[in-house]
Backbone as CSV, one residue per row, in Angstrom:
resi,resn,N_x,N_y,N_z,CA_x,CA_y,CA_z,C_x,C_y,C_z
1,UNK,0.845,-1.178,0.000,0.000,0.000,0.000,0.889,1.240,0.000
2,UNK,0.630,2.038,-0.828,1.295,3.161,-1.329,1.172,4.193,0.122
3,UNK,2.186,4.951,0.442,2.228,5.692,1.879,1.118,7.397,1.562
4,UNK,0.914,7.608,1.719,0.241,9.146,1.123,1.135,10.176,1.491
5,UNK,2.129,10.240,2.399,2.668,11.086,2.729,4.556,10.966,1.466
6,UNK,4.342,10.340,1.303,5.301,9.933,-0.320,4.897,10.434,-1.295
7,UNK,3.494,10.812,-1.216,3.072,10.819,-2.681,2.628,12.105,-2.572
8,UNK,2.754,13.342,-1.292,2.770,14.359,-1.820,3.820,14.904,-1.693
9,UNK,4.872,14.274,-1.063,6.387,14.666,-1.242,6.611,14.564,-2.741
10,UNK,6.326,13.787,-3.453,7.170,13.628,-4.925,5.937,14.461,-5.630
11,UNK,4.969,14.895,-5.432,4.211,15.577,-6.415,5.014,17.094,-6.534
12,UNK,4.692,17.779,-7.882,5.490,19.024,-7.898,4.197,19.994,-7.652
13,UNK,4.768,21.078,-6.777,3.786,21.995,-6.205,4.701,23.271,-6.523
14,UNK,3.544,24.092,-6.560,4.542,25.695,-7.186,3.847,26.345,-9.209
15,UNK,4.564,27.130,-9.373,4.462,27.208,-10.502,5.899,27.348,-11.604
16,UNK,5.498,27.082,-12.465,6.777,26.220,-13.344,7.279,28.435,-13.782
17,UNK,8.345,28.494,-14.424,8.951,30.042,-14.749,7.985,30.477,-16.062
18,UNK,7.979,29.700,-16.929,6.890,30.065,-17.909,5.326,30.694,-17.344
19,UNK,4.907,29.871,-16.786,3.928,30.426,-15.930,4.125,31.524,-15.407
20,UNK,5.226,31.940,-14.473,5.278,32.849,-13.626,5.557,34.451,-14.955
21,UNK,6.055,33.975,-15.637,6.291,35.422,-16.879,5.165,35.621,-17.138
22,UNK,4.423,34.372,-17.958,3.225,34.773,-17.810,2.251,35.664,-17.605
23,UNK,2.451,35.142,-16.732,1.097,35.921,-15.359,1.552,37.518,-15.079
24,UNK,3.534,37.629,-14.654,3.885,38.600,-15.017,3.207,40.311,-15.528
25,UNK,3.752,39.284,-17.414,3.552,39.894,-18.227,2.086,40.153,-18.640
26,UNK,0.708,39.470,-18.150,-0.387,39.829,-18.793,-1.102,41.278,-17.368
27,UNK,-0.338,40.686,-15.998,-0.710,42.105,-15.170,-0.017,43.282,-15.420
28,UNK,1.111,43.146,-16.279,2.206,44.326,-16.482,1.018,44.921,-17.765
29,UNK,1.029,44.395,-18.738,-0.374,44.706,-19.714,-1.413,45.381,-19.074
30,UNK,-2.311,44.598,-18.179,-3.437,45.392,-17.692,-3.210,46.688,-16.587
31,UNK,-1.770,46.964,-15.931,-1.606,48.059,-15.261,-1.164,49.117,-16.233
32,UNK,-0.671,48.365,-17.188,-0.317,50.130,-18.173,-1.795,50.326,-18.985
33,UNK,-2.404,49.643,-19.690,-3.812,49.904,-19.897,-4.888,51.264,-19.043
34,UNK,-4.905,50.391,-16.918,-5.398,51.139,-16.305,-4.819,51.927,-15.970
35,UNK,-3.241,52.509,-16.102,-2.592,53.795,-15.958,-2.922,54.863,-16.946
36,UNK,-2.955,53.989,-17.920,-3.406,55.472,-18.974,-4.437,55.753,-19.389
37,UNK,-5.794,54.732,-18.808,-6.537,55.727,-18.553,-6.722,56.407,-17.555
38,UNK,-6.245,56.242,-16.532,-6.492,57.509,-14.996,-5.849,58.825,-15.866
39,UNK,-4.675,58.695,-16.339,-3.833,59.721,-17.349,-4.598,60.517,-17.639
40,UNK,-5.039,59.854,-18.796,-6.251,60.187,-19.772,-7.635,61.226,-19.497
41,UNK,-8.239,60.224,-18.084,-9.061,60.872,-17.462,-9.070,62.168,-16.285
42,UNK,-7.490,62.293,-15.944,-7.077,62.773,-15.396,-6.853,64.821,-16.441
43,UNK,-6.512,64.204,-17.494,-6.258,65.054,-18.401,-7.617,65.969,-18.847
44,UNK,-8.753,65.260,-19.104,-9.701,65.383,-19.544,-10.736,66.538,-18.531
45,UNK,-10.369,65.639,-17.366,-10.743,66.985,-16.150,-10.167,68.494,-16.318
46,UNK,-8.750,67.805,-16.233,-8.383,69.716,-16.254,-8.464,70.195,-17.728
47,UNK,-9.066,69.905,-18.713,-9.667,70.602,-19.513,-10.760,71.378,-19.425
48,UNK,-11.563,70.399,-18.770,-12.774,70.725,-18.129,-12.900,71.845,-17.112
49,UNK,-12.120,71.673,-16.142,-11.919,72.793,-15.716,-11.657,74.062,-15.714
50,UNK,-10.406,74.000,-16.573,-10.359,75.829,-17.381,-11.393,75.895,-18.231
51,UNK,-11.910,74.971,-19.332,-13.357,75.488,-19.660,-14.476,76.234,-18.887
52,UNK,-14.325,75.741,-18.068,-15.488,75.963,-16.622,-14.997,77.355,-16.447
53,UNK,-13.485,77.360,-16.197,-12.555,78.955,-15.348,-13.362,80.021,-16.338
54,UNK,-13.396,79.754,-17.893,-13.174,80.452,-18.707,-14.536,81.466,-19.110
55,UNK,-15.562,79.794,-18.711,-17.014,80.728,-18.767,-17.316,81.486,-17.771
56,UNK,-16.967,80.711,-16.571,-17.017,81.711,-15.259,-16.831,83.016,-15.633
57,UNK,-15.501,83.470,-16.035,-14.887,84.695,-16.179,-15.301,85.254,-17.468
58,UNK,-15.937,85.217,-18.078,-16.931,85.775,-19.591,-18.179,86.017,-18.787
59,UNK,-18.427,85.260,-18.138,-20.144,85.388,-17.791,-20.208,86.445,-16.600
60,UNK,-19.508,86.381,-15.524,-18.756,87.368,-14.742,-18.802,88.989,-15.334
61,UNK,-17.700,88.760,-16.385,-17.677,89.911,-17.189,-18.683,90.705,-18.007
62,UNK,-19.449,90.262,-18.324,-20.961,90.304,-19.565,-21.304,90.737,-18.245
63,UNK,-21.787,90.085,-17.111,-22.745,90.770,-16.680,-22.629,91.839,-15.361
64,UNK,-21.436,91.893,-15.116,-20.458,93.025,-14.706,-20.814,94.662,-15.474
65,UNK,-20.922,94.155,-17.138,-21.118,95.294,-17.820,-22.231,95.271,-18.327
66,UNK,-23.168,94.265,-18.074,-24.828,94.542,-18.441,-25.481,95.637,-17.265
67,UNK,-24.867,95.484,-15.895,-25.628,95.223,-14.808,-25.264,97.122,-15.102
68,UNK,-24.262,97.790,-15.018,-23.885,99.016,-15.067,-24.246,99.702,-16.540
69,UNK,-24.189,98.935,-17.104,-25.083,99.480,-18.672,-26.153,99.829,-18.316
70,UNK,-27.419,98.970,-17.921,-28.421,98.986,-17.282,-29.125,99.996,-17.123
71,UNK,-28.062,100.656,-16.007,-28.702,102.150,-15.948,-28.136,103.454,-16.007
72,UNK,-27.450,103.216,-17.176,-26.593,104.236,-17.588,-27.179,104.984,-18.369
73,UNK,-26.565,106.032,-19.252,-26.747,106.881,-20.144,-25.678,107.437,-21.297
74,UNK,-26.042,108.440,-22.078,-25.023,108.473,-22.824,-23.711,107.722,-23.502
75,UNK,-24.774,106.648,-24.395,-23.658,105.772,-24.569,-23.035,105.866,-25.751
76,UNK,-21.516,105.453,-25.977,-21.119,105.270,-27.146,-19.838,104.332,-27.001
77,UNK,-19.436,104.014,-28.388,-17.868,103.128,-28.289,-17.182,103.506,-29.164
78,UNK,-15.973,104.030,-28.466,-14.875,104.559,-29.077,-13.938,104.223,-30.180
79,UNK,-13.657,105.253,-31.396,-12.947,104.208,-32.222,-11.624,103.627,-31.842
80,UNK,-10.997,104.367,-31.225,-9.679,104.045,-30.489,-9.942,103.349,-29.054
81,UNK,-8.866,102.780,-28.369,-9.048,102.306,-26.902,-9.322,104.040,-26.371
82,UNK,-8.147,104.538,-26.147,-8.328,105.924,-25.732,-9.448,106.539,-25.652
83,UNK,-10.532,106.438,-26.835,-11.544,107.315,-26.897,-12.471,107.552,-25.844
84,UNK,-12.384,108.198,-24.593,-13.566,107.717,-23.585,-14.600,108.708,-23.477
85,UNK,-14.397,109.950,-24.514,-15.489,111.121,-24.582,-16.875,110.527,-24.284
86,UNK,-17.453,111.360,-23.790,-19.210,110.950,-23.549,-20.205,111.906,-24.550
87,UNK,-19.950,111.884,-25.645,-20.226,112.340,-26.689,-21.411,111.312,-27.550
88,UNK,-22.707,110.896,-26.951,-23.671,109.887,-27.555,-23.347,110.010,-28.644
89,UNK,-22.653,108.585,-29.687,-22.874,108.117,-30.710,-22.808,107.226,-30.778
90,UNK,-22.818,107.206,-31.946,-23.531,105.167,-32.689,-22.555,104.518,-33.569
91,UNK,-21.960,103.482,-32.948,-20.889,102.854,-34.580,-20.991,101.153,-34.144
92,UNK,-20.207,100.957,-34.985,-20.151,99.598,-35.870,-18.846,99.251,-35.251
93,UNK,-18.654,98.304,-34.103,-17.154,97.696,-33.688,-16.252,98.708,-33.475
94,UNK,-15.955,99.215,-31.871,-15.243,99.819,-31.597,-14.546,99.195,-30.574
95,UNK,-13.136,99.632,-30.250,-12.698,98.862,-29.149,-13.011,99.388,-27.620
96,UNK,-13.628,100.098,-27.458,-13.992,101.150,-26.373,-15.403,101.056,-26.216
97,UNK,-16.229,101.162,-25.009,-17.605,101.176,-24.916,-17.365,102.304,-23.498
98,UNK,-17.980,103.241,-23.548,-18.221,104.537,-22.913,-19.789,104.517,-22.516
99,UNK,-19.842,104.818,-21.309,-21.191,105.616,-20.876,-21.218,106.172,-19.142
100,UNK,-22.196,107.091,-19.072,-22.415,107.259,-17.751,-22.791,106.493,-16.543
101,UNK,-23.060,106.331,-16.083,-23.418,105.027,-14.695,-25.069,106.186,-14.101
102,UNK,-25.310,104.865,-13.327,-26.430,105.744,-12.583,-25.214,106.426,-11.158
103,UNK,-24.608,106.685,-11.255,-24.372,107.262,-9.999,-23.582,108.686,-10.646
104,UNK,-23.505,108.810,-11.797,-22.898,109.405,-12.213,-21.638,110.098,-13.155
105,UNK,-21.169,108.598,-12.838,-19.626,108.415,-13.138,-19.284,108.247,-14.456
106,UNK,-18.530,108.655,-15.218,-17.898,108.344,-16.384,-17.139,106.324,-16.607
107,UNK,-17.731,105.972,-17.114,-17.232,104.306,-16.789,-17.146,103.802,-18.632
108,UNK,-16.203,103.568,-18.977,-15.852,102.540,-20.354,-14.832,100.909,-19.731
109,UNK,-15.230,100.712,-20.816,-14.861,99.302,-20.786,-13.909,98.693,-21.882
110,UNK,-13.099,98.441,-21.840,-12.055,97.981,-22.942,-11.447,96.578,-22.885
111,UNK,-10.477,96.480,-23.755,-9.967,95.302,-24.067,-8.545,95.900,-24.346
112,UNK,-7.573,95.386,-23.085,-6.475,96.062,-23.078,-5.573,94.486,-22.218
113,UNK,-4.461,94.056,-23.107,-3.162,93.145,-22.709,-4.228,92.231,-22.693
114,UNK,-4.726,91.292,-23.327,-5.783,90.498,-23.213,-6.713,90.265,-21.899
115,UNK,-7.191,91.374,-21.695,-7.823,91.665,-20.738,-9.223,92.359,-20.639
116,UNK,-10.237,92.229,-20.339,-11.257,93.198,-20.141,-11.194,94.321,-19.184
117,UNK,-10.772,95.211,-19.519,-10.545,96.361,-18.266,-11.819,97.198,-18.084
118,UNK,-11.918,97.653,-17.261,-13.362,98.873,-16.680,-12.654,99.990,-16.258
119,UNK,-12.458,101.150,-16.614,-11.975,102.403,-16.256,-13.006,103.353,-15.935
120,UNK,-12.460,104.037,-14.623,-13.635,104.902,-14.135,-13.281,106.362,-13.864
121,UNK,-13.896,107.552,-14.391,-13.324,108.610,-13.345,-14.292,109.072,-12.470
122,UNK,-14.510,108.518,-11.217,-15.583,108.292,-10.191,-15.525,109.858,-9.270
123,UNK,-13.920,110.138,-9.423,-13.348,111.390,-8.341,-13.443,112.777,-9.252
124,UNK,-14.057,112.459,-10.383,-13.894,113.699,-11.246,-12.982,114.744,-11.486
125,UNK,-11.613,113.838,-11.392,-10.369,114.636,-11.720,-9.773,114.643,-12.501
126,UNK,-10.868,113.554,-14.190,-10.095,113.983,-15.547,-8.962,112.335,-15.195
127,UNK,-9.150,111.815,-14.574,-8.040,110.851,-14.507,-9.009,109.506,-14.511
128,UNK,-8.345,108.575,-15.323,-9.083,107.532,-14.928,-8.403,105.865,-14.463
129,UNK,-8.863,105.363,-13.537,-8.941,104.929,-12.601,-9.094,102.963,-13.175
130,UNK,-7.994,102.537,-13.870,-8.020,101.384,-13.930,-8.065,99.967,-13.491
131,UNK,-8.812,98.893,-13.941,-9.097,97.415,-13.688,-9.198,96.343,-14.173
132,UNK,-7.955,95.591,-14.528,-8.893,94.336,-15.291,-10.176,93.770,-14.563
133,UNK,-11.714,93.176,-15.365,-12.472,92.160,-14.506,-12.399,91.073,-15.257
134,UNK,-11.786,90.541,-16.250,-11.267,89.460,-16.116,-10.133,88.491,-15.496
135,UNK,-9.666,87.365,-15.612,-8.389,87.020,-14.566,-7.260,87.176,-15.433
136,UNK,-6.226,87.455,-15.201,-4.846,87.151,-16.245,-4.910,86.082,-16.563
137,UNK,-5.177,84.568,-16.119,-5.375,83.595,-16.658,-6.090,83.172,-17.667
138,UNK,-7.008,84.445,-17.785,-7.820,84.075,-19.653,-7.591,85.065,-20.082
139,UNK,-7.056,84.899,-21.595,-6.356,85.521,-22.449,-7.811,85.953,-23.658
140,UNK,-8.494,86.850,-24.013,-8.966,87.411,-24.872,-8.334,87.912,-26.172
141,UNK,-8.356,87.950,-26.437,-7.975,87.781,-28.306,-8.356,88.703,-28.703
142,UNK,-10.021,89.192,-28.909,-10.922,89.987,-29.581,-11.875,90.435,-29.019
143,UNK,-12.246,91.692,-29.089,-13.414,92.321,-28.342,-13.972,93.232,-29.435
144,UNK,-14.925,93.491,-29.725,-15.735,95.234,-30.320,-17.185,95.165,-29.760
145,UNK,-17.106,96.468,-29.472,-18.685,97.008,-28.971,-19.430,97.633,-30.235
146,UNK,-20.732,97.367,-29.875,-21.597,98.272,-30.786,-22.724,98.640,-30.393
147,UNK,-22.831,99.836,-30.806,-23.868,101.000,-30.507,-24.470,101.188,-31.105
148,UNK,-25.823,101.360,-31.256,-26.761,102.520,-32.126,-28.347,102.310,-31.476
């Protein structure tokens, strides 16, 4: 009668080196797979995000200068940045948008170093009184106002 304790001594237990590459090589496969997509998805967010930064800071801005348009007066847009006269007229794409505020104030709005700036002369000393309200982090390209 055969001993049982013989017969799992001589059995081979373990895994043979082929095997072990194997196995290796098909988890080395599926971790670079799931690395690049976290990458991937990782990437995809912070796109998402400055998209997000970008409307924030447009929508911000629009209504920054709706809200003071609103109840203003005397409006016009300048053909030059410079132009901030309050001289009511009417044109076709200017880089300057000029008008009075309800409180009084002389207030234009421009597009200056890719920036939306708001300039005010609030102290009525002929000087005016600069701001970007967009962030330096979004870069504007193109702006024109129009009037009539």
């Amino acid at each position: 009668m055969p001993n049982p304790k013989s017969q799992i001594l001589n059995s081979k237990l373990g895994f043979t080196l082929i095997e072990m590459i194997v196995a290796v090589g098909v988890f080395a496969i599926a971790m670079m797979i799931s690395v690049g997509s976290i990458l991937s998805i990782s990437a995809a967010q912070k796109r998402a995000i400055a998209i997000q930064n970008l409307q924030d800071n447009i929508r911000f801005a629009l209504e920054t200068m709706s809200k003071e348009a609103r109840l203003g007066i005397s409006f016009h847009c300048g053909s030059t940045i410079d132009d901030t006269a309050t001289t009511p007229r009417n044109c076709i794409g200017g880089p300057s948008f000029t008008f009075i505020n309800a409180r009084g104030d002389i207030v234009s709005y421009q597009l200056r170093n890719d920036q939306i700036e708001r300039l005010s002369d609030s102290d009525d000393d002929g000087t005016f009184d600069a701001y970007p309200i967009t962030s330096r982090n979004v870069k504007i390209r193109g702006l024109e106002f129009y009037v009539w």
